[in-house]
mmCIF file of N, CA and C in Angstrom:
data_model
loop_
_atom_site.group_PDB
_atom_site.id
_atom_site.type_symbol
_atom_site.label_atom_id
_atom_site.label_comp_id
_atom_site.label_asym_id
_atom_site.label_seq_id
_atom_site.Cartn_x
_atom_site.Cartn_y
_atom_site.Cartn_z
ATOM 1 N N UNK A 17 -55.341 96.522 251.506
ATOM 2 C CA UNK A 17 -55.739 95.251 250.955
ATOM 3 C C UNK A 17 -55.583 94.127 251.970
ATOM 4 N N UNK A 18 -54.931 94.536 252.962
ATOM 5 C CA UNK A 18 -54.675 93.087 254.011
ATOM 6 C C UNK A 18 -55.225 92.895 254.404
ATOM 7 N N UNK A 19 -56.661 93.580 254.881
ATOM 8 C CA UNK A 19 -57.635 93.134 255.493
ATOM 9 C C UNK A 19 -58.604 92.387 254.842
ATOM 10 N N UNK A 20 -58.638 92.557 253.428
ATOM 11 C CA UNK A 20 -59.378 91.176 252.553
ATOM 12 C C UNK A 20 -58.625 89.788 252.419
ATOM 13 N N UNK A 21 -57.519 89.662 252.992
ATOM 14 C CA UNK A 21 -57.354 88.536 252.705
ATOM 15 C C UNK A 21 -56.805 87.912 254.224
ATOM 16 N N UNK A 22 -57.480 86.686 253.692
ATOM 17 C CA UNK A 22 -57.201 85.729 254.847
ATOM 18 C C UNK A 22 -55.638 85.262 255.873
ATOM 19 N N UNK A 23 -56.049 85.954 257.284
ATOM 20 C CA UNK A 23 -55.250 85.839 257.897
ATOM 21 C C UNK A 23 -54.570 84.696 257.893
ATOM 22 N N UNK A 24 -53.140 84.216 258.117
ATOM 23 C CA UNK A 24 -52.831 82.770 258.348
ATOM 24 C C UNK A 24 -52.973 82.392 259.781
ATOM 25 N N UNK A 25 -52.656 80.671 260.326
ATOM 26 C CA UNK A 25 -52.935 80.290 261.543
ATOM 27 C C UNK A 25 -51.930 80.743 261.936
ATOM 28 N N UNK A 26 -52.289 81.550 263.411
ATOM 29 C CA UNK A 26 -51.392 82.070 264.321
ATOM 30 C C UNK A 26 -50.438 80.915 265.113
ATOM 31 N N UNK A 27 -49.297 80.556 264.457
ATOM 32 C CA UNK A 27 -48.793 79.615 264.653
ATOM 33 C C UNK A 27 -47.716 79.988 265.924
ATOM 34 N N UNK A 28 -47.589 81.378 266.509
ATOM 35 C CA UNK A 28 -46.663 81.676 267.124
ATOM 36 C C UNK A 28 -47.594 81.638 268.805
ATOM 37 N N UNK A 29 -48.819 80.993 268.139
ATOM 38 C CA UNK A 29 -49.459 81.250 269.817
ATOM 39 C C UNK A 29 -49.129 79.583 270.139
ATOM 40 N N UNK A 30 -49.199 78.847 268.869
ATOM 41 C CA UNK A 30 -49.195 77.408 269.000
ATOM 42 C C UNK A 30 -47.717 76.472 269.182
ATOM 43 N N UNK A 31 -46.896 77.147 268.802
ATOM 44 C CA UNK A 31 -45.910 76.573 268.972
ATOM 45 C C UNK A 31 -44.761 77.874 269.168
ATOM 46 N N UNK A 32 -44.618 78.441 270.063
ATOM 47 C CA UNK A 32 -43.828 79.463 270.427
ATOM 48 C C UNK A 32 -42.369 79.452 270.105
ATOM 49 N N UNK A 33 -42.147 78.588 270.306
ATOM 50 C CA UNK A 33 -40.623 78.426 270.189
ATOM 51 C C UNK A 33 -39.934 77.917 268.947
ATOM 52 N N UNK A 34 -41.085 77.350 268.273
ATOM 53 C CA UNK A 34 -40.628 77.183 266.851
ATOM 54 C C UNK A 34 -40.741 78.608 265.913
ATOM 55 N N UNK A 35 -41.839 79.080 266.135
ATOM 56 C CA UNK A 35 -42.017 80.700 265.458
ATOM 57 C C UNK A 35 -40.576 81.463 266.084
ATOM 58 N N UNK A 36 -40.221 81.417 267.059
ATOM 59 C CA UNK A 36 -39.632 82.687 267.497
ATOM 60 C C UNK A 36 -37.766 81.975 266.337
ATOM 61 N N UNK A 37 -37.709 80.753 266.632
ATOM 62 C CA UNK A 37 -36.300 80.166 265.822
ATOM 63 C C UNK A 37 -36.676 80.652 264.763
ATOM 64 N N UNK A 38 -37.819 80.153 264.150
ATOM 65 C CA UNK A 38 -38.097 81.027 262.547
ATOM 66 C C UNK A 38 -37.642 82.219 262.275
ATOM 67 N N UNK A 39 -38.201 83.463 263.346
ATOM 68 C CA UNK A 39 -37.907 84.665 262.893
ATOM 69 C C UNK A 39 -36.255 84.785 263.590
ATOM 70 N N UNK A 40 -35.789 83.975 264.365
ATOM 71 C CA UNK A 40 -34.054 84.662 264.379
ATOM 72 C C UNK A 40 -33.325 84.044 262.979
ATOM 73 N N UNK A 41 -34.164 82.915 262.360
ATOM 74 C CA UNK A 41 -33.044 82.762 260.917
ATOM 75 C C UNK A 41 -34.005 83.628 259.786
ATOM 76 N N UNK A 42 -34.894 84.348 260.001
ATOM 77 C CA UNK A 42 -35.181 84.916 259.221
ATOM 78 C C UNK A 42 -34.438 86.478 259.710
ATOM 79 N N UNK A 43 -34.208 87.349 260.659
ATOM 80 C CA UNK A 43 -33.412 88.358 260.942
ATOM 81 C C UNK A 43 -32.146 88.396 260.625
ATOM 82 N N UNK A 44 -31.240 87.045 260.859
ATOM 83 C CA UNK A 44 -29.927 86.375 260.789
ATOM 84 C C UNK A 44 -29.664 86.711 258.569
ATOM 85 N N UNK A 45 -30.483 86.116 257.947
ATOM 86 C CA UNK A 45 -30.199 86.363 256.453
ATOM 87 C C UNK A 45 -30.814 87.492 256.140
ATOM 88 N N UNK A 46 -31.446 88.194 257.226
ATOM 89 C CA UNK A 46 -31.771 89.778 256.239
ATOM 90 C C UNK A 46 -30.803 90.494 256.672
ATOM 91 N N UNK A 47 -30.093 90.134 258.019
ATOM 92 C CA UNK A 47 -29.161 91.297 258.072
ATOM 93 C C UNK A 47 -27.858 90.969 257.554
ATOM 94 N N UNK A 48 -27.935 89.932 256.423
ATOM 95 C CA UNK A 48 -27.028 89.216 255.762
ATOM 96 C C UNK A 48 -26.653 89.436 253.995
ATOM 97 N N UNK A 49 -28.514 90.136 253.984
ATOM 98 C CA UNK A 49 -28.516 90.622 252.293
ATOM 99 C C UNK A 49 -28.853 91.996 251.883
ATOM 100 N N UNK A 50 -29.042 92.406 250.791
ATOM 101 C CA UNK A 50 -29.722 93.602 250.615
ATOM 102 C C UNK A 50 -30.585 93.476 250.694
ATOM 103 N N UNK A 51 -31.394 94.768 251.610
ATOM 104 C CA UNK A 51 -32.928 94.359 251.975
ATOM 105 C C UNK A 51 -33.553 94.836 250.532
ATOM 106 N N UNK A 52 -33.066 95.223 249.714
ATOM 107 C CA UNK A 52 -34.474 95.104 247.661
ATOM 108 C C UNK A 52 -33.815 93.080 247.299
ATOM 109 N N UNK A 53 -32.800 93.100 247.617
ATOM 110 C CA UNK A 53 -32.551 91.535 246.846
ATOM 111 C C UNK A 53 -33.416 90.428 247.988
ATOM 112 N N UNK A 54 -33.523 90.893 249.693
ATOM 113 C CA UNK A 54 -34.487 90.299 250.269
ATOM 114 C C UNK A 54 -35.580 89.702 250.009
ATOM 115 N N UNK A 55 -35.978 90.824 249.712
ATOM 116 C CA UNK A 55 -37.338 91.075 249.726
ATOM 117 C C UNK A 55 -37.985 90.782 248.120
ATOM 118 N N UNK A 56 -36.899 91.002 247.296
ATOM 119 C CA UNK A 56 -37.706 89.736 245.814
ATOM 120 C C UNK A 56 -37.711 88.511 245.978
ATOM 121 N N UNK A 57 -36.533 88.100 246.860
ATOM 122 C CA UNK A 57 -36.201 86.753 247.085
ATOM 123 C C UNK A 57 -37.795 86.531 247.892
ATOM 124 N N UNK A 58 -38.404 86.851 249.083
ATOM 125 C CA UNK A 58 -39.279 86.680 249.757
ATOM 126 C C UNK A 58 -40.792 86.416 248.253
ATOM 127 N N UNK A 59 -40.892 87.832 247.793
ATOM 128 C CA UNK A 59 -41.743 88.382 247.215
ATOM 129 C C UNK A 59 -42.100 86.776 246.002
ATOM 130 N N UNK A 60 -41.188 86.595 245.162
ATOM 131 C CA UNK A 60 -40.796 85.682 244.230
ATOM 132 C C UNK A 60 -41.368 84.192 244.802
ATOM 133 N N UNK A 61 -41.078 84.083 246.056
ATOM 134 C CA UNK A 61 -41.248 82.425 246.223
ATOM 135 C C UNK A 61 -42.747 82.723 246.640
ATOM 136 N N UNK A 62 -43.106 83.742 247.347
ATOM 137 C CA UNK A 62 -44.752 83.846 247.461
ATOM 138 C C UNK A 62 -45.591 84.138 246.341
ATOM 139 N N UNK A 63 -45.202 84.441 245.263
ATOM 140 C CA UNK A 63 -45.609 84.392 244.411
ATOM 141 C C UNK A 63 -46.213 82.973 243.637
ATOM 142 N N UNK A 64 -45.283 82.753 243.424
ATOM 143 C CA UNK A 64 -44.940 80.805 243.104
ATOM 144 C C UNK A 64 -45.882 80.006 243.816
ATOM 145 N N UNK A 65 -45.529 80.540 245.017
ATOM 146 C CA UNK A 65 -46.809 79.868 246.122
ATOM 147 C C UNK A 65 -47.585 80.217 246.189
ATOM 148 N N UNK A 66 -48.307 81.408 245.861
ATOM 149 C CA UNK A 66 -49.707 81.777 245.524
ATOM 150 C C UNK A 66 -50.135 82.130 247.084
ATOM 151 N N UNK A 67 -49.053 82.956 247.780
ATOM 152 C CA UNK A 67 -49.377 83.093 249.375
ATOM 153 C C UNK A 67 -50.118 84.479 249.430
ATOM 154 N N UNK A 68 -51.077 84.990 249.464
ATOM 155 C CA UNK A 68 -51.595 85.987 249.082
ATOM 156 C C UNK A 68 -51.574 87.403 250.041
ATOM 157 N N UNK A 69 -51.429 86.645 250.730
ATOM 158 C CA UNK A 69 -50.849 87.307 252.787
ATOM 159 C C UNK A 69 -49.643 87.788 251.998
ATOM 160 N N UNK A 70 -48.664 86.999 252.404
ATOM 161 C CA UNK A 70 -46.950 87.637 252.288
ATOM 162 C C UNK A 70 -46.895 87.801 250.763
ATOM 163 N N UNK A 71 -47.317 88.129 249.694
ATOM 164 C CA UNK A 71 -47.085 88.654 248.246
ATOM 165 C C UNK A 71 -47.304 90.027 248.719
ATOM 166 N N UNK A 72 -48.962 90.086 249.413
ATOM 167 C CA UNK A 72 -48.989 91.718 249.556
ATOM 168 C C UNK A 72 -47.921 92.549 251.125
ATOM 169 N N UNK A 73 -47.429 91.647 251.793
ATOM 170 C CA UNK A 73 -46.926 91.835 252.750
ATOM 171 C C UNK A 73 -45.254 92.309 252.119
ATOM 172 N N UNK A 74 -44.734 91.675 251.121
ATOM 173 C CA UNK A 74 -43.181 91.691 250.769
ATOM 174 C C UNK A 74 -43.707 92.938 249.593
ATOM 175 N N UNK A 75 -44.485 92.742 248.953
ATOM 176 C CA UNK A 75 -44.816 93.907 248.227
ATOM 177 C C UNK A 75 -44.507 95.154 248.607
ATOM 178 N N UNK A 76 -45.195 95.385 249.674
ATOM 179 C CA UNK A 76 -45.155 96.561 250.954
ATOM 180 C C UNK A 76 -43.987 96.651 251.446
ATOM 181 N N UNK A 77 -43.262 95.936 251.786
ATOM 182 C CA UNK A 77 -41.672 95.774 252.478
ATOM 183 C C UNK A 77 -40.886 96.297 251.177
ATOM 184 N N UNK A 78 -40.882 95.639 249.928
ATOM 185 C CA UNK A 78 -40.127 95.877 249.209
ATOM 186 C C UNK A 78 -40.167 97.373 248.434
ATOM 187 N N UNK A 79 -41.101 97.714 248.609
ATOM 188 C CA UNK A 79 -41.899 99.473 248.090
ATOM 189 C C UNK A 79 -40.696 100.009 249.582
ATOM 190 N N UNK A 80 -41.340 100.023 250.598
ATOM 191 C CA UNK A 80 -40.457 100.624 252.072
ATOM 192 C C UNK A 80 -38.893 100.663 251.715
ATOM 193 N N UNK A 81 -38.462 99.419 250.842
ATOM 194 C CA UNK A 81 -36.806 99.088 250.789
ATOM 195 C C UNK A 81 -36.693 100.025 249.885
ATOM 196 N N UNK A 82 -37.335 100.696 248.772
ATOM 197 C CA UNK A 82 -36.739 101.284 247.729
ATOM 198 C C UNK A 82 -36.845 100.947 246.041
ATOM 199 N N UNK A 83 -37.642 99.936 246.212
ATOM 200 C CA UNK A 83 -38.138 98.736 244.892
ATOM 201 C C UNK A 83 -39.436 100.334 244.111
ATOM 202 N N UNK A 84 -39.318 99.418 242.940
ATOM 203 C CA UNK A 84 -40.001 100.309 242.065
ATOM 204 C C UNK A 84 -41.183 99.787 241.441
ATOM 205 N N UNK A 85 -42.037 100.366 241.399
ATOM 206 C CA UNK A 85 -43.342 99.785 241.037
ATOM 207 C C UNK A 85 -42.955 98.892 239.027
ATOM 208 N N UNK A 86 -42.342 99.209 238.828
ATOM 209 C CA UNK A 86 -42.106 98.591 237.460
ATOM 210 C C UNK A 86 -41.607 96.958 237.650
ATOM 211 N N UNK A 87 -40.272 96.787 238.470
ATOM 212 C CA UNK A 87 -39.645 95.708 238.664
ATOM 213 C C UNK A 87 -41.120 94.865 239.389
ATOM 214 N N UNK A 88 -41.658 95.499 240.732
ATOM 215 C CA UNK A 88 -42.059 94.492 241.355
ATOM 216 C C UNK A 88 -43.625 94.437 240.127
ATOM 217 N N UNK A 89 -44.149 94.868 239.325
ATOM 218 C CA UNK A 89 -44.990 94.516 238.256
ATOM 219 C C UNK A 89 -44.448 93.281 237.430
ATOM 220 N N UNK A 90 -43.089 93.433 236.783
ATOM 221 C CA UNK A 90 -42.083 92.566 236.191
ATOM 222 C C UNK A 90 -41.681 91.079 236.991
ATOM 223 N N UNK A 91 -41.821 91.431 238.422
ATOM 224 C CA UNK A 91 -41.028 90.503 238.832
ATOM 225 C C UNK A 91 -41.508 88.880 238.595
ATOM 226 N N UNK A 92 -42.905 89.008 238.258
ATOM 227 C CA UNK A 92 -43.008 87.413 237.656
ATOM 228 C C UNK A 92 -42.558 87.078 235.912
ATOM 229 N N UNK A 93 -42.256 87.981 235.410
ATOM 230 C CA UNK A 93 -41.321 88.342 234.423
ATOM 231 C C UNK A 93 -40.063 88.512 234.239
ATOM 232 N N UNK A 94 -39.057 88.171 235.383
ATOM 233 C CA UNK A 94 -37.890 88.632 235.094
ATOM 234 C C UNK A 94 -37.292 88.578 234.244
ATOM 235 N N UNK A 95 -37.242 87.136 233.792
ATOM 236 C CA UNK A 95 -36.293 86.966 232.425
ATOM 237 C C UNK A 95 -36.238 87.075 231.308
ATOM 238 N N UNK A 96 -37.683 88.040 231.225
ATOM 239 C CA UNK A 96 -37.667 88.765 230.024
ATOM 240 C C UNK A 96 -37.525 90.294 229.902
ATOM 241 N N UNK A 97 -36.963 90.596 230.929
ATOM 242 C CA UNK A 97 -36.495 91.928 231.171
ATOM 243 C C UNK A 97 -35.440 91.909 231.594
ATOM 244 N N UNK A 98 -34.795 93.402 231.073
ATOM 245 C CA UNK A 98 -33.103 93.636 231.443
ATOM 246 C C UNK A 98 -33.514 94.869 232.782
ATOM 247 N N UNK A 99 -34.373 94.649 233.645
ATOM 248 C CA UNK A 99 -34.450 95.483 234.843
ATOM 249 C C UNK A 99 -34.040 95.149 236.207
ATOM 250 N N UNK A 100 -33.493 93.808 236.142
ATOM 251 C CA UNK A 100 -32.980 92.618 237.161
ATOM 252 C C UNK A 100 -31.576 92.727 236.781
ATOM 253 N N UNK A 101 -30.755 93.173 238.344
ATOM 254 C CA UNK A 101 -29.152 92.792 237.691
ATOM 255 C C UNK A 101 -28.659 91.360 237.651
ATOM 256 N N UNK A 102 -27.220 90.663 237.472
ATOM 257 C CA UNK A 102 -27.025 89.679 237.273
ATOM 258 C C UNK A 102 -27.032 89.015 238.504
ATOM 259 N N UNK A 103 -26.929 89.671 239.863
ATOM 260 C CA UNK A 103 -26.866 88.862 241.422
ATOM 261 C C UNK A 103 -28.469 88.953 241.484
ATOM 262 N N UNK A 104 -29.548 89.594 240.814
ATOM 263 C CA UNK A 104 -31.144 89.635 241.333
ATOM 264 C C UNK A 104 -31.419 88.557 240.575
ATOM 265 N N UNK A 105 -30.514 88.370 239.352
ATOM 266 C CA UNK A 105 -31.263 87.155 238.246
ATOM 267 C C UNK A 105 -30.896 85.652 239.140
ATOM 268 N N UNK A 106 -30.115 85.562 238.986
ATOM 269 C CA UNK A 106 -29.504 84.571 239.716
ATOM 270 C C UNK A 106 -29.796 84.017 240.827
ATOM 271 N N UNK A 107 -30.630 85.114 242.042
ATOM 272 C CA UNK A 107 -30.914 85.350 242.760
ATOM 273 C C UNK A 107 -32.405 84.353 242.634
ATOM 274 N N UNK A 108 -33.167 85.236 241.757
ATOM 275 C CA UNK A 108 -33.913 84.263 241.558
ATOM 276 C C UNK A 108 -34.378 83.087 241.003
ATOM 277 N N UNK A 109 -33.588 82.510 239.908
ATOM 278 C CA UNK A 109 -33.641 81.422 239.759
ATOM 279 C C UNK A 109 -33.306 80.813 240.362
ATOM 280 N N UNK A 110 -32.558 80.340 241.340
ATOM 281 C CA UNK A 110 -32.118 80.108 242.758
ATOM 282 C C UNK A 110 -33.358 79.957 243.805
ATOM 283 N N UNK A 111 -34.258 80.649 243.986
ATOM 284 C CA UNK A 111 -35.225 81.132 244.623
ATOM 285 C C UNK A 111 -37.006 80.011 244.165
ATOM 286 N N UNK A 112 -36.560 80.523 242.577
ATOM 287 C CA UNK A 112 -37.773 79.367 241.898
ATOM 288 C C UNK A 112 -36.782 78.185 242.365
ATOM 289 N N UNK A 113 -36.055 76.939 241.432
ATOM 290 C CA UNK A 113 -35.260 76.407 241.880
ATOM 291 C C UNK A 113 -35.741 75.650 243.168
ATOM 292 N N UNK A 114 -35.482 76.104 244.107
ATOM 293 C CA UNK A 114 -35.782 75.641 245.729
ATOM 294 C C UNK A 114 -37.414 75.525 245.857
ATOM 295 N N UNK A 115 -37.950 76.709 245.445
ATOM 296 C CA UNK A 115 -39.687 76.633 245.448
ATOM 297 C C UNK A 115 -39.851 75.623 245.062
ATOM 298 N N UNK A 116 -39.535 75.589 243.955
ATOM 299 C CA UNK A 116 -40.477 74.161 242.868
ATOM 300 C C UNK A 116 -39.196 72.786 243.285
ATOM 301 N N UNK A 117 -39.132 72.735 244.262
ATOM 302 C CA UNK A 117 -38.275 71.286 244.606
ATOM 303 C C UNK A 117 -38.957 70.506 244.502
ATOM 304 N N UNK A 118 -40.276 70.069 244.120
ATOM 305 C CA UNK A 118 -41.074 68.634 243.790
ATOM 306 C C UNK A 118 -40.555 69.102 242.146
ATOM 307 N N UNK A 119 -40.119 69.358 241.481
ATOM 308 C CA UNK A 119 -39.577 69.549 240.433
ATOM 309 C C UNK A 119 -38.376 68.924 239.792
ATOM 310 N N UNK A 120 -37.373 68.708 241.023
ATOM 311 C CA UNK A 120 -36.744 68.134 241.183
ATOM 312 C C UNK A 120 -35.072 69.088 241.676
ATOM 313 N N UNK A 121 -33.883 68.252 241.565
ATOM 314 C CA UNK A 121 -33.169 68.953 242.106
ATOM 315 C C UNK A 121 -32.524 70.511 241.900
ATOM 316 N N UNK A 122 -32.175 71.345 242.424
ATOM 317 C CA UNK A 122 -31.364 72.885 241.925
ATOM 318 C C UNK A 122 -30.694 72.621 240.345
ATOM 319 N N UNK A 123 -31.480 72.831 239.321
ATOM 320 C CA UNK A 123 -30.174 72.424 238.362
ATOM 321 C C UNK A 123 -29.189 72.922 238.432
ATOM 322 N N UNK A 124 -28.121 72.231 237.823
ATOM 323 C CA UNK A 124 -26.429 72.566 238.305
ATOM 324 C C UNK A 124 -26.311 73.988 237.500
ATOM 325 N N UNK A 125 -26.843 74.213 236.235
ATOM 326 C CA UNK A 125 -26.587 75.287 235.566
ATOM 327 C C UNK A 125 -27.347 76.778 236.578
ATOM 328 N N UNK A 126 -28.673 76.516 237.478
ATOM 329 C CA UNK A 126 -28.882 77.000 238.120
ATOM 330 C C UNK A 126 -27.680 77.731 239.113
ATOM 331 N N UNK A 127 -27.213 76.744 239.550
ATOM 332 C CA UNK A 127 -26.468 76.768 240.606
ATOM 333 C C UNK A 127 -25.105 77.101 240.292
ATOM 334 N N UNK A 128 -24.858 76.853 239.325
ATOM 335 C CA UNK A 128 -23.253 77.306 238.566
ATOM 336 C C UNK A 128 -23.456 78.942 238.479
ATOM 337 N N UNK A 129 -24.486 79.283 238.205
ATOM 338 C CA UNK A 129 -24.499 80.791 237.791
ATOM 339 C C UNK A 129 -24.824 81.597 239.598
ATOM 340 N N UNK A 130 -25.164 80.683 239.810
ATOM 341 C CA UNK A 130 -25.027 81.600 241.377
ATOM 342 C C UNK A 130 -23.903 81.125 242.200
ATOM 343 N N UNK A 131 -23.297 80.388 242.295
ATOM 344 C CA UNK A 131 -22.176 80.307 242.882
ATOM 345 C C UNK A 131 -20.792 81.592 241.977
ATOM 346 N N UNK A 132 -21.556 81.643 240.671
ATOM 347 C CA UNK A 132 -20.229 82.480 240.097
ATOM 348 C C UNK A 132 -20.441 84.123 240.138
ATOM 349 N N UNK A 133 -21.666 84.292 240.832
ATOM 350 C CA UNK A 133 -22.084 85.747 241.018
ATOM 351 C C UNK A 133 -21.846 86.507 242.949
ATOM 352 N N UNK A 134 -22.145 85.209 243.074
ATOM 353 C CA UNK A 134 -21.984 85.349 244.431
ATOM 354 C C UNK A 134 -20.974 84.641 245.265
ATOM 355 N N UNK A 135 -20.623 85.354 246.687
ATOM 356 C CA UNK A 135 -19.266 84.922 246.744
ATOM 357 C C UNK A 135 -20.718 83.419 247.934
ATOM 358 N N UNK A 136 -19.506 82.540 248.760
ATOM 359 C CA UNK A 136 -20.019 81.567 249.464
ATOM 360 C C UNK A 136 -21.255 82.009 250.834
ATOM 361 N N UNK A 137 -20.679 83.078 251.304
ATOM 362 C CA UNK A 137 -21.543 83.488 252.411
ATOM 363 C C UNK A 137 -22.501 83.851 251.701
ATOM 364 N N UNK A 138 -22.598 84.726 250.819
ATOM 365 C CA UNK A 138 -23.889 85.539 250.228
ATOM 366 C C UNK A 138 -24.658 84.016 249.672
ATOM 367 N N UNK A 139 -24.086 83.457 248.939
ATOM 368 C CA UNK A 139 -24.757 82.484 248.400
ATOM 369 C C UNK A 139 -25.571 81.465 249.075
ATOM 370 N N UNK A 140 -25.059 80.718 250.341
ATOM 371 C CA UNK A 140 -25.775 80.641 251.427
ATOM 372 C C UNK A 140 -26.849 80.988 252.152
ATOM 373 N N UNK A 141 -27.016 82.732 252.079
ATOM 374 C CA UNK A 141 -27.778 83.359 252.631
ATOM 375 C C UNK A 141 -28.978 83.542 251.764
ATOM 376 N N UNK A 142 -28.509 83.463 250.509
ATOM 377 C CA UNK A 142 -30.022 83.474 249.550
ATOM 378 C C UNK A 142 -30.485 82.019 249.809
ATOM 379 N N UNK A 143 -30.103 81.164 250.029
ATOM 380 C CA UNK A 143 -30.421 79.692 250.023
ATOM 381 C C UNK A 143 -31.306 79.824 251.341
ATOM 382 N N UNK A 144 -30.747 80.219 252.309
ATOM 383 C CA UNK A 144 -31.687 80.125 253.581
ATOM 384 C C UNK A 144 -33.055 81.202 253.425
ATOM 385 N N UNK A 145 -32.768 82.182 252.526
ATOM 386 C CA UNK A 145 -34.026 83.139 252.250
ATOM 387 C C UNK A 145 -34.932 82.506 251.653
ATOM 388 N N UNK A 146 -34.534 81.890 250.832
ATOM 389 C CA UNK A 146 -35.411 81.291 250.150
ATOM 390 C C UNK A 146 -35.891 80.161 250.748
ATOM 391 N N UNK A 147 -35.652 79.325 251.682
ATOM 392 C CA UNK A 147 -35.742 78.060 252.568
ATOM 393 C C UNK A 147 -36.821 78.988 253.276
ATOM 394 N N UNK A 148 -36.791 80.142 253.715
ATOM 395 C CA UNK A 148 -37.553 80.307 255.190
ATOM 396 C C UNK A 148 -38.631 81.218 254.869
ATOM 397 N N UNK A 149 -38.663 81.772 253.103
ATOM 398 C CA UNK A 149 -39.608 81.893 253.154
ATOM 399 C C UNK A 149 -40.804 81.171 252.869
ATOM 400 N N UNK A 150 -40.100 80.282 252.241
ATOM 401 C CA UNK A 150 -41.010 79.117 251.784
ATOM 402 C C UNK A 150 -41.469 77.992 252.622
ATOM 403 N N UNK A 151 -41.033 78.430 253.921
ATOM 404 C CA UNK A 151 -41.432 77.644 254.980
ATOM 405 C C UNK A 151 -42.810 78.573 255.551
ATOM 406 N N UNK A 152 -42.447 80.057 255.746
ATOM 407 C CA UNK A 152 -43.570 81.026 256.316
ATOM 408 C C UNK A 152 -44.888 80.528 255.325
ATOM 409 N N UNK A 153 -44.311 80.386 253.901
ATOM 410 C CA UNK A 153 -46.051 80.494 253.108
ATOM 411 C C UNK A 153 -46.617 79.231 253.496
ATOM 412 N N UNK A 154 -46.062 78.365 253.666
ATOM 413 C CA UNK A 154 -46.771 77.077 254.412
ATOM 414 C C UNK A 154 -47.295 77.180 255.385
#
């Protein structure tokens, strides 16, 4: 399917050194999380964003990690399914949350439930996952 859809601007020919910082904080929080909680985190905000490149790209990554064709069907559904554990839920509301920041701020109840699932480093590291992927779909 990747070949029907539209490549993005090759931004790593245009600004080299900003692409290459991109991908060391994007290597830096994957080798920081579980690569299935990664890769919804990725999957989830491209979704949201309607990035049609990296939906089918994290799709593919997340199938490679071990993800199951049910969850990633579900995954714009989570919260109406008990197939998400309590660090994936959290995970992603956390994930929307940051996406939809013209929305306004992380609600605290957001953020209360992920600070209490996750310890500070982990919690961090979903914050920057979610920061950088939502920087790539741009």
């Amino acid at each position: 399917m990747t070949d029907d859809i539209r490549p993005p601007v090759p931004l790593f020919e245009h600004a080299p050194d900003a692409y290459q910082a991109m991908r060391r904080l994007d290597a830096a929080v994957a080798a920081a999380l579980d690569p299935t909680l990664f890769e919804l985190i990725k999957l989830r905000a491209s979704q949201i964003n309607g990035c049609a490149y990296c939906i089918d790209m994290h799709t593919k990554d997340a199938r490679a990690a071990g993800e199951t064709d049910d969850r990633l069907a579900l995954l714009p559904a989570w919260r109406e399914t008990k197939l998400y554990t309590d660090e994936e839920r959290a995970a992603l509301a956390l994930t929307e949350a940051i996406t939809r920041i013209a929305d306004g701020h992380v609600p605290p109840d957001v953020e209360d439930r992920a600070r209490a699932v996750f310890d500070e480093a982990t919690y961090a590291h979903v914050v920057f996952a979610a920061t950088v992927i939502n920087a790539w779909n741009r």
